[in-house]
mmCIF file of C-alpha atoms and ligand atoms in Angstrom:
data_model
loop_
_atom_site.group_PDB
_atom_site.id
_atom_site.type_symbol
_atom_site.label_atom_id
_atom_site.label_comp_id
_atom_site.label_asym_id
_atom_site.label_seq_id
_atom_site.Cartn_x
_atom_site.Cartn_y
_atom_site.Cartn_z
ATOM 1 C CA UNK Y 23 0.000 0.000 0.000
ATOM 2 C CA UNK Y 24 2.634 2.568 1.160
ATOM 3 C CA UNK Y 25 4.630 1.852 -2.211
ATOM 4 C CA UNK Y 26 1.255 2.376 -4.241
ATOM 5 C CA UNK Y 27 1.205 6.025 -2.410
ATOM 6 C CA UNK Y 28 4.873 6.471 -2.959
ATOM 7 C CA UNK Y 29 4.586 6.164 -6.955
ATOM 8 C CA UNK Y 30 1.340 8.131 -6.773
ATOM 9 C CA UNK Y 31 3.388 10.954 -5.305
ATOM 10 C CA UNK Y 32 5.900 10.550 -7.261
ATOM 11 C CA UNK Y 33 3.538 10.432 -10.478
ATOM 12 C CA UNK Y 34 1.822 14.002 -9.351
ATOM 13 C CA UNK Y 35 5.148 15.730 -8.543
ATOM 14 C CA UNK Y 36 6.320 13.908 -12.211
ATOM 15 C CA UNK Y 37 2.885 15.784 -13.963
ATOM 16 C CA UNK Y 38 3.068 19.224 -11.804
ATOM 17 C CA UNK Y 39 7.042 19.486 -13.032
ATOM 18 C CA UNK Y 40 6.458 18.990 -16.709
ATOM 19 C CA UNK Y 41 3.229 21.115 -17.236
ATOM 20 C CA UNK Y 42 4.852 23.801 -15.033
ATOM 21 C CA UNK Y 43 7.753 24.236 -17.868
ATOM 22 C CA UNK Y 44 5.378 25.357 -20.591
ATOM 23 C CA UNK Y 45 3.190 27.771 -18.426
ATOM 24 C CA UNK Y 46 4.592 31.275 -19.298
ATOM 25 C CA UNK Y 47 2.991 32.404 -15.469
ATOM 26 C CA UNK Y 48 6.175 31.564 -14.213
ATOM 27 C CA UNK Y 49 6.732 34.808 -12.543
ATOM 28 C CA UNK Y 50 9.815 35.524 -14.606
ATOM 29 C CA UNK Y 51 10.231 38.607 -17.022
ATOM 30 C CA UNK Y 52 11.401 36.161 -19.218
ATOM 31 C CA UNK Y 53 8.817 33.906 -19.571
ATOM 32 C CA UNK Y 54 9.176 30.126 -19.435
ATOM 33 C CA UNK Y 55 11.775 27.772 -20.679
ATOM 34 C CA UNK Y 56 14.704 27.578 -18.313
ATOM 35 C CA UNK Y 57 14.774 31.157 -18.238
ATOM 36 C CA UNK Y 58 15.630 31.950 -21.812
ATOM 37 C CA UNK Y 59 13.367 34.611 -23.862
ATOM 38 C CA UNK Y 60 11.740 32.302 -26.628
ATOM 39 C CA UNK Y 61 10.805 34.597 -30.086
ATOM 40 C CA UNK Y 62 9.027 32.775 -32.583
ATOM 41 C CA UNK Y 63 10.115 34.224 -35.933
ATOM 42 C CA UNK Y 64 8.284 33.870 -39.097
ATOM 43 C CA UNK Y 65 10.718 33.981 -42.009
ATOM 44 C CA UNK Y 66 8.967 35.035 -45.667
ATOM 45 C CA UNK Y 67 11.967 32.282 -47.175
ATOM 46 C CA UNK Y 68 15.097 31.768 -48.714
ATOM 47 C CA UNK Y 69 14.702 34.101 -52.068
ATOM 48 C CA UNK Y 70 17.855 36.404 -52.295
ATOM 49 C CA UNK Y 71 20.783 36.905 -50.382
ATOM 50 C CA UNK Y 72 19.198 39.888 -49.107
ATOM 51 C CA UNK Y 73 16.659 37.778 -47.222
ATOM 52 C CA UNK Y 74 19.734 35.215 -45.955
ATOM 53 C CA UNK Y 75 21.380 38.043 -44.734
ATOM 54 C CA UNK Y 76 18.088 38.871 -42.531
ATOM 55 C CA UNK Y 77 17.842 35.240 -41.252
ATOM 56 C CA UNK Y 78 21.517 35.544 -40.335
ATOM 57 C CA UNK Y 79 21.090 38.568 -38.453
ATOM 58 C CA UNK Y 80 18.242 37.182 -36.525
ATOM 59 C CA UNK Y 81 20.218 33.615 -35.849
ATOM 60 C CA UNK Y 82 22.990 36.297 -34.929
ATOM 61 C CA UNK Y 83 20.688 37.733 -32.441
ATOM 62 C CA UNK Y 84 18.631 35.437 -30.849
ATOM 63 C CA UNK Y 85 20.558 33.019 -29.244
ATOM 64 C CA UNK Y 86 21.187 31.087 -26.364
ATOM 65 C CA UNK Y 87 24.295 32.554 -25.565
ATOM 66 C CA UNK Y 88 22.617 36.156 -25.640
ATOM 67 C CA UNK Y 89 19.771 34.929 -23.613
ATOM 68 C CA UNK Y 90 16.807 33.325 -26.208
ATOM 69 C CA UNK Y 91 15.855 30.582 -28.003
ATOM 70 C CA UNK Y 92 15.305 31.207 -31.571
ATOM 71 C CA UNK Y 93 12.107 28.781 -33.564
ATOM 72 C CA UNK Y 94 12.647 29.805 -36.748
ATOM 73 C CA UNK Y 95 9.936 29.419 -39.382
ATOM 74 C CA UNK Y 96 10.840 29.467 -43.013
ATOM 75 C CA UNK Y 97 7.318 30.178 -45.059
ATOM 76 C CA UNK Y 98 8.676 29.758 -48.391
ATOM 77 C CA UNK Y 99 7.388 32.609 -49.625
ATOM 78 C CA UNK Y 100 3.549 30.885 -48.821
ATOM 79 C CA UNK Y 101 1.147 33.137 -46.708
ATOM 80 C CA UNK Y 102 -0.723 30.257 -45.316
ATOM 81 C CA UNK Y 103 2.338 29.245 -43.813
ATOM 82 C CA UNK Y 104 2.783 32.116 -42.261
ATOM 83 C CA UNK Y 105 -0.439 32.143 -40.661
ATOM 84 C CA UNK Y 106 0.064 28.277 -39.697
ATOM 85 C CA UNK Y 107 3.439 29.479 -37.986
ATOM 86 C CA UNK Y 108 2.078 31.925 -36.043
ATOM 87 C CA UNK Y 109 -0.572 29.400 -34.717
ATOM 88 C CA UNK Y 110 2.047 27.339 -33.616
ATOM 89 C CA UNK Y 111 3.641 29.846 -31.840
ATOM 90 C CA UNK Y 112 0.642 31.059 -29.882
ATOM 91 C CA UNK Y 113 -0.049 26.992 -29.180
ATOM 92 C CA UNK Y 114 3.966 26.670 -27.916
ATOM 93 C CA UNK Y 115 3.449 29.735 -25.761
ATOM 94 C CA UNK Y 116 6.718 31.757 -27.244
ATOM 95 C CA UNK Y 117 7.204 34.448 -25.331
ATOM 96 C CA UNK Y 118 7.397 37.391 -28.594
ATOM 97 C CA UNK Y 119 6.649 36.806 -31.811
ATOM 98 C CA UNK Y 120 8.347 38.108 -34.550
ATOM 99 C CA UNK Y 121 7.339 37.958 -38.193
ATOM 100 C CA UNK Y 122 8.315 39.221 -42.358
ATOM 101 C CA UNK Y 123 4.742 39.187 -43.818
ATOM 102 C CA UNK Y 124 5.167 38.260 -47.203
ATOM 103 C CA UNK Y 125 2.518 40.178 -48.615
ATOM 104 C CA UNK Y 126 0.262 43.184 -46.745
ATOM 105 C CA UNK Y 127 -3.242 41.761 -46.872
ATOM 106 C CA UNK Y 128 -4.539 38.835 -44.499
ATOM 107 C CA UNK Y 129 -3.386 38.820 -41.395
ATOM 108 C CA UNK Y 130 -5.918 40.103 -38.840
ATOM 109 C CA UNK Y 131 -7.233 36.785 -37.448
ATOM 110 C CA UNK Y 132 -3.580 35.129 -37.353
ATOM 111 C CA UNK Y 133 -2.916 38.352 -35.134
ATOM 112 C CA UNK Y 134 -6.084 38.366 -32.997
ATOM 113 C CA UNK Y 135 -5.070 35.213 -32.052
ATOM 114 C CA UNK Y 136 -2.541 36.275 -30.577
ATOM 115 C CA UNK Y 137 -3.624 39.317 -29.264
ATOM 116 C CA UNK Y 138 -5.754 37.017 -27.378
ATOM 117 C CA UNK Y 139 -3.086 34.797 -26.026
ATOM 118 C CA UNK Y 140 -1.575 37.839 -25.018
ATOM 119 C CA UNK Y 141 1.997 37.131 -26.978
ATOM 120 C CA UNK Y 142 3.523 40.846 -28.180
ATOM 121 C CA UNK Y 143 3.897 40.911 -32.212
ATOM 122 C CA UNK Y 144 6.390 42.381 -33.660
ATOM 123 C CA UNK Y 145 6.678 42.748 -37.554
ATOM 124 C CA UNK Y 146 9.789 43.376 -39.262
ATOM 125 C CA UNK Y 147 11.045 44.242 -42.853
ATOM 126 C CA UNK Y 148 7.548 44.098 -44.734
ATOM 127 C CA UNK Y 149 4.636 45.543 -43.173
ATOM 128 C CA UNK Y 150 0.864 44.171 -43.075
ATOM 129 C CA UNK Y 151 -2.559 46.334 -44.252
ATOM 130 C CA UNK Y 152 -4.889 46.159 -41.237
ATOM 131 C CA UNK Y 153 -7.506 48.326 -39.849
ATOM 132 C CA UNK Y 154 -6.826 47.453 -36.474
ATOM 133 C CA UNK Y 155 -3.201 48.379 -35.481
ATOM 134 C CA UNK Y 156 -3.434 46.943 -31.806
ATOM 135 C CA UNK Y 157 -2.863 43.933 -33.745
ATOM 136 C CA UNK Y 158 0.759 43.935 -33.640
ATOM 137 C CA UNK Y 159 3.075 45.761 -30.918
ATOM 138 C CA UNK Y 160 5.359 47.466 -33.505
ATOM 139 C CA UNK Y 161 6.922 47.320 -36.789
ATOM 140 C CA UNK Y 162 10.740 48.002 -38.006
ATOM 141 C CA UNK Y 163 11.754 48.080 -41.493
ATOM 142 C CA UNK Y 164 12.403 49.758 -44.854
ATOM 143 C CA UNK Y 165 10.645 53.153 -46.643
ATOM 144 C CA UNK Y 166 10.025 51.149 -49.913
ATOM 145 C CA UNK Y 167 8.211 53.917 -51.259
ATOM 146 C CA UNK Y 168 11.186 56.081 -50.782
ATOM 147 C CA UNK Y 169 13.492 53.341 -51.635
ATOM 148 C CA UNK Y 170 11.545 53.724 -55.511
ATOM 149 C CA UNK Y 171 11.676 57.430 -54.808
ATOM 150 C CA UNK Y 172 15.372 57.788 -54.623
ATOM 151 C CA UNK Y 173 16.208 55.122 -57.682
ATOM 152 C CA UNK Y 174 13.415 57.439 -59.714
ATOM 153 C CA UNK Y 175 15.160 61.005 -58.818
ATOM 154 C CA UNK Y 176 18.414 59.465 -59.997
ATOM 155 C CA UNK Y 177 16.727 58.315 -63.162
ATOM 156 C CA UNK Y 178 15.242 61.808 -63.808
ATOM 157 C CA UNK Y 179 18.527 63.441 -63.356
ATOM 158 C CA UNK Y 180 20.864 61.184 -65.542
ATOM 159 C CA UNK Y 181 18.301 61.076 -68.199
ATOM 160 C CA UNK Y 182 16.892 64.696 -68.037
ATOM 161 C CA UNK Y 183 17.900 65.455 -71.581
ATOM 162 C CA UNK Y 184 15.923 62.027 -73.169
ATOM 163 C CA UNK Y 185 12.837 62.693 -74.729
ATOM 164 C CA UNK Y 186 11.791 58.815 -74.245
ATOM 165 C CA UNK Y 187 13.050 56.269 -72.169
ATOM 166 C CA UNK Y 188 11.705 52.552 -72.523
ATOM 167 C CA UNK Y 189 11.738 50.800 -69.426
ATOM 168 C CA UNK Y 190 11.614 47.287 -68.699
ATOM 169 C CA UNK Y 191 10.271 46.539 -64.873
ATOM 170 C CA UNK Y 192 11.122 43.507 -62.882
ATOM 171 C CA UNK Y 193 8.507 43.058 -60.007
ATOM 172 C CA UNK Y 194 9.229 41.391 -56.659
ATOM 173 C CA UNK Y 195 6.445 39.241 -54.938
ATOM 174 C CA UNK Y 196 3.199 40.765 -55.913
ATOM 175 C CA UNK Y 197 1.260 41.966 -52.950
ATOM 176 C CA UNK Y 198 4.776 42.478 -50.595
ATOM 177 C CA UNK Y 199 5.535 45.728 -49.868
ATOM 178 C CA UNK Y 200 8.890 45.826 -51.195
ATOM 179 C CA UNK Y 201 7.205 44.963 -53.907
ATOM 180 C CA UNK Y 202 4.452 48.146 -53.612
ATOM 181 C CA UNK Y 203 6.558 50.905 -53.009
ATOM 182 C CA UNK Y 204 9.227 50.730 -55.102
ATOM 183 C CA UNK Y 205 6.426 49.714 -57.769
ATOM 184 C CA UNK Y 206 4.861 53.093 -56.957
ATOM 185 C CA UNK Y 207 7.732 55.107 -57.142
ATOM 186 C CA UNK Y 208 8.201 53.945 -60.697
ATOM 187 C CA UNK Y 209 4.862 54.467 -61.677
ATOM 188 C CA UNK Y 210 4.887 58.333 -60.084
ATOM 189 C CA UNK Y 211 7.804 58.752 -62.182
ATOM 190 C CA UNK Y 212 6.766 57.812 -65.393
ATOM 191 C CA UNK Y 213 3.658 59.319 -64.849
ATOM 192 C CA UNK Y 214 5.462 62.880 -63.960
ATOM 193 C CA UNK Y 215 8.066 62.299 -67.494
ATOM 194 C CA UNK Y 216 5.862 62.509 -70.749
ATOM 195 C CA UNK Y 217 8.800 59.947 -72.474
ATOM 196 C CA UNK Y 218 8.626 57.616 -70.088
ATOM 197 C CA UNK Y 219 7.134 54.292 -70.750
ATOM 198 C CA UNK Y 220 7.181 50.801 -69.089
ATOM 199 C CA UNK Y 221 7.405 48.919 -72.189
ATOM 200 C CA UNK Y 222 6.912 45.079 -70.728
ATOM 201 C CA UNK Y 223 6.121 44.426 -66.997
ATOM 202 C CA UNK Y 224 6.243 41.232 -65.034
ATOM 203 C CA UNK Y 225 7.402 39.715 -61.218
ATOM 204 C CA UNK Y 226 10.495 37.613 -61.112
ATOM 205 C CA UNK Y 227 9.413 36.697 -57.299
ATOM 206 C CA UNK Y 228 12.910 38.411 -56.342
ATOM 207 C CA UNK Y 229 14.912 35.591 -57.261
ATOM 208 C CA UNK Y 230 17.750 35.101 -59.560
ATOM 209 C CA UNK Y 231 16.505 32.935 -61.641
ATOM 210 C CA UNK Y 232 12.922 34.320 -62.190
ATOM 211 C CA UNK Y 233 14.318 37.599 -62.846
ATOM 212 C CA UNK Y 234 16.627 35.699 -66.152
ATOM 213 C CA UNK Y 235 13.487 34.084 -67.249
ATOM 214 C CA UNK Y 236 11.895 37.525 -67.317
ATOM 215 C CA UNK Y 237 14.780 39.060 -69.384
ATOM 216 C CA UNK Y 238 15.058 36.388 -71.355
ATOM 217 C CA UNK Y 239 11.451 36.891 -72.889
ATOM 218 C CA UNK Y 240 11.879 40.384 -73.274
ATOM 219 C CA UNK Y 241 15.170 40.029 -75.086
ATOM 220 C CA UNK Y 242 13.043 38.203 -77.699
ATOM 221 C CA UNK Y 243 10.399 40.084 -77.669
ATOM 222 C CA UNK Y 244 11.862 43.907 -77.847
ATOM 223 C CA UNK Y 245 15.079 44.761 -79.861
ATOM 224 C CA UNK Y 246 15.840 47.841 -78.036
ATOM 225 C CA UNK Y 247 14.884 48.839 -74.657
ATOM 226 C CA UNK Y 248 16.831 51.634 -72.175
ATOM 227 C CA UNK Y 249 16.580 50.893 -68.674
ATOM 228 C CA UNK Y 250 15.837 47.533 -66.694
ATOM 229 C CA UNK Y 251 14.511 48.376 -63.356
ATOM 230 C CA UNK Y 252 14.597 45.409 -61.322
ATOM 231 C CA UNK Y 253 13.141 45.514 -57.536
ATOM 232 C CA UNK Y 254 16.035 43.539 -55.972
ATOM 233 C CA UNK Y 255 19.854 42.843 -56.190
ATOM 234 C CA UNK Y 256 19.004 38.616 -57.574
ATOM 235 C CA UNK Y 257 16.660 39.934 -60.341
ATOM 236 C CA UNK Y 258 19.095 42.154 -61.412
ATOM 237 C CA UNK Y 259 21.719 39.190 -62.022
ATOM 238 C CA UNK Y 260 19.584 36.826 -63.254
ATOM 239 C CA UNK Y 261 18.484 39.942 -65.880
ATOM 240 C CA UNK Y 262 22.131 40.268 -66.265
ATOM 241 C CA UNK Y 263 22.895 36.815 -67.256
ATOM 242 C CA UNK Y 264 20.122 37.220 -69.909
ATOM 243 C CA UNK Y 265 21.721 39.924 -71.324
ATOM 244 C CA UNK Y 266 25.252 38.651 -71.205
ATOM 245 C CA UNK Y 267 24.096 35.519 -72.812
ATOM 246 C CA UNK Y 268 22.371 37.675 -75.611
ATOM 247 C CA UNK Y 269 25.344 39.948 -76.111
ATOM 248 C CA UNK Y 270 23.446 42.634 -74.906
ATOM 249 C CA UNK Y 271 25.487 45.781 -73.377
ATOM 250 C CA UNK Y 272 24.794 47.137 -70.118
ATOM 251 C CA UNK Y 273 25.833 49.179 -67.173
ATOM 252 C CA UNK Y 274 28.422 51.707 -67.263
ATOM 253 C CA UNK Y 275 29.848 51.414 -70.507
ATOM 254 C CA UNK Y 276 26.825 52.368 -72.435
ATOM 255 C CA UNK Y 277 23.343 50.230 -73.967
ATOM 256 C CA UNK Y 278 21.027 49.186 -71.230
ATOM 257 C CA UNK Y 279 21.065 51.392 -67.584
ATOM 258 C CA UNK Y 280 20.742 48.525 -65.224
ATOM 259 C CA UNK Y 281 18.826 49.687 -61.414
ATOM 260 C CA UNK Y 282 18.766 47.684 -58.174
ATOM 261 C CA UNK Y 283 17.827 47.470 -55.042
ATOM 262 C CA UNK Y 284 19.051 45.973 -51.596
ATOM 263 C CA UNK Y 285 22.937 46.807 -52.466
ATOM 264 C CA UNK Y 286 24.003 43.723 -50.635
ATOM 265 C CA UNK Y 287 27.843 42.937 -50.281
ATOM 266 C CA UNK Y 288 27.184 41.223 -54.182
ATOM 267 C CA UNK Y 289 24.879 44.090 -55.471
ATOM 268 C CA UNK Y 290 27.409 46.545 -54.463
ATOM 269 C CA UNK Y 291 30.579 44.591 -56.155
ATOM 270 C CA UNK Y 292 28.502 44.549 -59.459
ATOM 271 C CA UNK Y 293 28.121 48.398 -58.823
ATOM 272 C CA UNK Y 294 31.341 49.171 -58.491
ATOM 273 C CA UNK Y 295 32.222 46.537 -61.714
ATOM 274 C CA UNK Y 296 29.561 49.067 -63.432
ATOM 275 C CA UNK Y 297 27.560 46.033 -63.992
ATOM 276 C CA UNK Y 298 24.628 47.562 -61.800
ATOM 277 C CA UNK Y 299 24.184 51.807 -62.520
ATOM 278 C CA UNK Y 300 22.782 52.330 -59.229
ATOM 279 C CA UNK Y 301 21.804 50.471 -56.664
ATOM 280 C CA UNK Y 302 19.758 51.707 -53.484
ATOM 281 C CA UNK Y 303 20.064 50.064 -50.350
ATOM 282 C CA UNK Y 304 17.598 48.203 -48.321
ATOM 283 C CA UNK Y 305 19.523 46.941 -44.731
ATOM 284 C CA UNK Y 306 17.975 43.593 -43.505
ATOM 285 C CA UNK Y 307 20.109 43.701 -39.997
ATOM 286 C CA UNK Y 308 16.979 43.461 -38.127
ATOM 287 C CA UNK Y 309 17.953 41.213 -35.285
ATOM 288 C CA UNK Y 310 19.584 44.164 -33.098
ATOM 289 C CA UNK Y 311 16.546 46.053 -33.622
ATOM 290 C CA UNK Y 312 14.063 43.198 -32.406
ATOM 291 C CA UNK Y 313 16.481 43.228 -29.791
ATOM 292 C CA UNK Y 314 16.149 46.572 -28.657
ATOM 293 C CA UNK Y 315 12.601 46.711 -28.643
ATOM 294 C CA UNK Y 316 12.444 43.399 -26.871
ATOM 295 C CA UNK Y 317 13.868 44.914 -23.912
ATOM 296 C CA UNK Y 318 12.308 47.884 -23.574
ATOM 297 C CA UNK Y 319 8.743 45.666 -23.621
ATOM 298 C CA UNK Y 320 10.658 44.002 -21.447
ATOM 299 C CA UNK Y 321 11.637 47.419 -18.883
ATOM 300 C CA UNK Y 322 7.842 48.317 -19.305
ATOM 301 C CA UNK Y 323 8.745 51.099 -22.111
ATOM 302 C CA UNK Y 324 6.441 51.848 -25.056
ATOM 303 C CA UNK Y 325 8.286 51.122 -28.329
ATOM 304 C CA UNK Y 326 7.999 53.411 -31.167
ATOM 305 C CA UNK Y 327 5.176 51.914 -33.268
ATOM 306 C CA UNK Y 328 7.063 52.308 -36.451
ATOM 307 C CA UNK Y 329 10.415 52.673 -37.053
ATOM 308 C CA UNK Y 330 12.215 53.558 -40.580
ATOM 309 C CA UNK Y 331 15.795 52.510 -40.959
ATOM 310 C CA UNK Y 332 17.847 54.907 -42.577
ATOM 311 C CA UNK Y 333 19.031 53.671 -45.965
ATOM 312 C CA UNK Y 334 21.788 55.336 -48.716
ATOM 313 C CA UNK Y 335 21.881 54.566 -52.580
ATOM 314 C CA UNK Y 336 24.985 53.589 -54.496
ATOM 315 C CA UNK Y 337 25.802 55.264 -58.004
ATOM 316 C CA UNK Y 338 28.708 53.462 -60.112
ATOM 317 C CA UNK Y 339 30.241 56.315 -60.976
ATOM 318 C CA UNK Y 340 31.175 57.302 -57.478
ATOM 319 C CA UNK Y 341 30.528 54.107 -55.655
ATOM 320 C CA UNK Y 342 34.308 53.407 -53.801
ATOM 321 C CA UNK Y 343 35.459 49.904 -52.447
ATOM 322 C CA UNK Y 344 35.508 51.659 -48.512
ATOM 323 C CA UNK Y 345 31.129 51.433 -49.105
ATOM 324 C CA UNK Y 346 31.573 47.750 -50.020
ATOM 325 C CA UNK Y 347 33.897 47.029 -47.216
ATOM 326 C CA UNK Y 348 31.898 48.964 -44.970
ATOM 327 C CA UNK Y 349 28.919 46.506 -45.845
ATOM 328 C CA UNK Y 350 28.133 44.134 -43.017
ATOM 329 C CA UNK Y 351 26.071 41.841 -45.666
HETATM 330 O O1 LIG U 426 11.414 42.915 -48.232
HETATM 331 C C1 LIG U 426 12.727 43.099 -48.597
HETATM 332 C C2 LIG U 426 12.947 42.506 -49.944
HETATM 333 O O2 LIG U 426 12.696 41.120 -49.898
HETATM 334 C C3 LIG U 426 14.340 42.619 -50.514
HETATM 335 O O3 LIG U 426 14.520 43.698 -51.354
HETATM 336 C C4 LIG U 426 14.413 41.399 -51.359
HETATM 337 O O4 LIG U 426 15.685 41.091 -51.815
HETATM 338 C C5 LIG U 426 13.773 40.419 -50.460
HETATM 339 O O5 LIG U 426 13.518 39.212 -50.979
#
């Protein structure tokens, strides 16, 4: 009898230990889990270098050694993974969670969810359409808009004295808001400059070799064309390729004027080869960011709802190897 009480005992103290480690009451600021800070983070994917050089940050960031444990979710580019992610995060009771949205619309009940559960959201790089803004705690990432801005201004100035311009434009992921902005700031430009004129249109999903496919058609298509816009660093090489392949000159040294965006570490070396005319940053070290704003939630301060990170543009005729050395990614 007393050894049927002993293994009861030992049974209850067994269950009370084990559903104790997944209750975030635990009294600590930092949640459950052996005292580490747990952040969920939903990754868009694995498209361009820009986007491994945002995981890496993040890894970088969040990890045990600093204090968390990282679950990192890649979505592969797929909304509905997103949204499953974030389910699983509010069902594992992470502590923040931290998500890319892939594209802006879609994401209220994902978030009310866990609004509900009472788990902070904070979005990074990409940001979401909602009407309802206590949905997430804060956001921190890029002016896209501006981002098209700047690559337009430096389009109207170098060709000020064309009376047309034919423009080929290389889309990222429809819907993202990479994607929308810099998509906008094109279109407010042509729409300003009576010569300008998109002559062929289409999204290379910001990957390499999307953005070849796209050039490849339109090398068929169009004999003669002025200025490839492409909405990241990867479609601009796989448009590259295209054009080496054809025999078609680019960059610096006359024939096609060749715009990027992201200048990564890559981007920036195909700058300065005059490969890429000009090439306007977009800086994916988001990880000390999260960080920051982690800890203030965490010292009971009110983050700054958004946050713009400040971002410079690269021209190949000035471009000097101290910016590409100076480049963290
Ligand atoms: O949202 C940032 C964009 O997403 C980057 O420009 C692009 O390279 C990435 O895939």
């Amino acid at each position: 009898m007393k050894k049927f009480i002993a293994l009861g005992l030992c049974f209850l103290i067994l269950t009370f230990t084990a559903c104790n480690q997944g209750n975030k009451d635990s009294g600590s600021p930092f949640g459950n889990n052996d005292g580490f800070i747990v952040v969920g983070f939903s990754q868009v994917g694995a498209e361009s270098d820009w986007r491994l050089a945002n995981t890496k940050s993040m890894r970088e960031t969040f990890n045990e050694e600093n204090g968390y444990k990282l679950i990192l979710k890649d979505a592969q580019q797929k909304q509905e993974n997103q949204i499953a992610a974030i389910r699983e995060f509010i069902a594992q009771k992470v502590d923040y969670i931290v998500f890319a949205p892939v594209t802006e619309e879609g994401w209220d009940d994902a978030l009310r969810e866990a609004k509900n559960a009472g788990i902070p959201v904070i979005i990074v790089d990409r940001m979401i359409k909602t009407s309802d803004d206590s949905l997430y705690t804060c956001w921190v990432g890029s002016d896209f808009r501006k981002e098209g801005d700047t690559a337009v201004a430096w389009m109207e100035t170098t060709f000020k004295d064309r009376a047309s311009l034919k423009i080929v434009h290389l889309q990222g992921n429809i819907g993202s808001s990479a994607q929308i902005g810099r998509t906008e700031g094109l279109q407010a430009g042509v729409e300003r400059n009576k010569g300008w004129e998109v002559i062929y249109r289409a999204t290379g999903d910001f990957t390499q070799v999307k953005g070849k496919e796209v050039m490849e058609f339109v090398l068929k298509q169009y004999d003669s064309f002025d200025v490839v816009y492409c909405e990241n660093d990867n479609m601009a090489y796989g448009a590259m390729e295209a054009m080496d392949v054809a025999k078609k000159p680019y960059g610096l040294n006359g024939g096609v004027t060749v715009i990027s965006f992201d200048a990564t570490h890559a981007g920036l070396d195909a700058t300065i080869k005059g490969r890429i005319n000009y090439n306007v940053e977009c800086n994916p070290l988001h990880g000390p960011r999260v960080e920051t704003i982690i800890k203030q939630l965490i010292n009971g301060e009110t983050p700054d709802k958004l946050a713009y990170v400040d971002e410079a543009a690269f021209d190949a005729a000035t471009i000097t190897q101290e910016d590409i050395d100076a480049r963290a990614y």
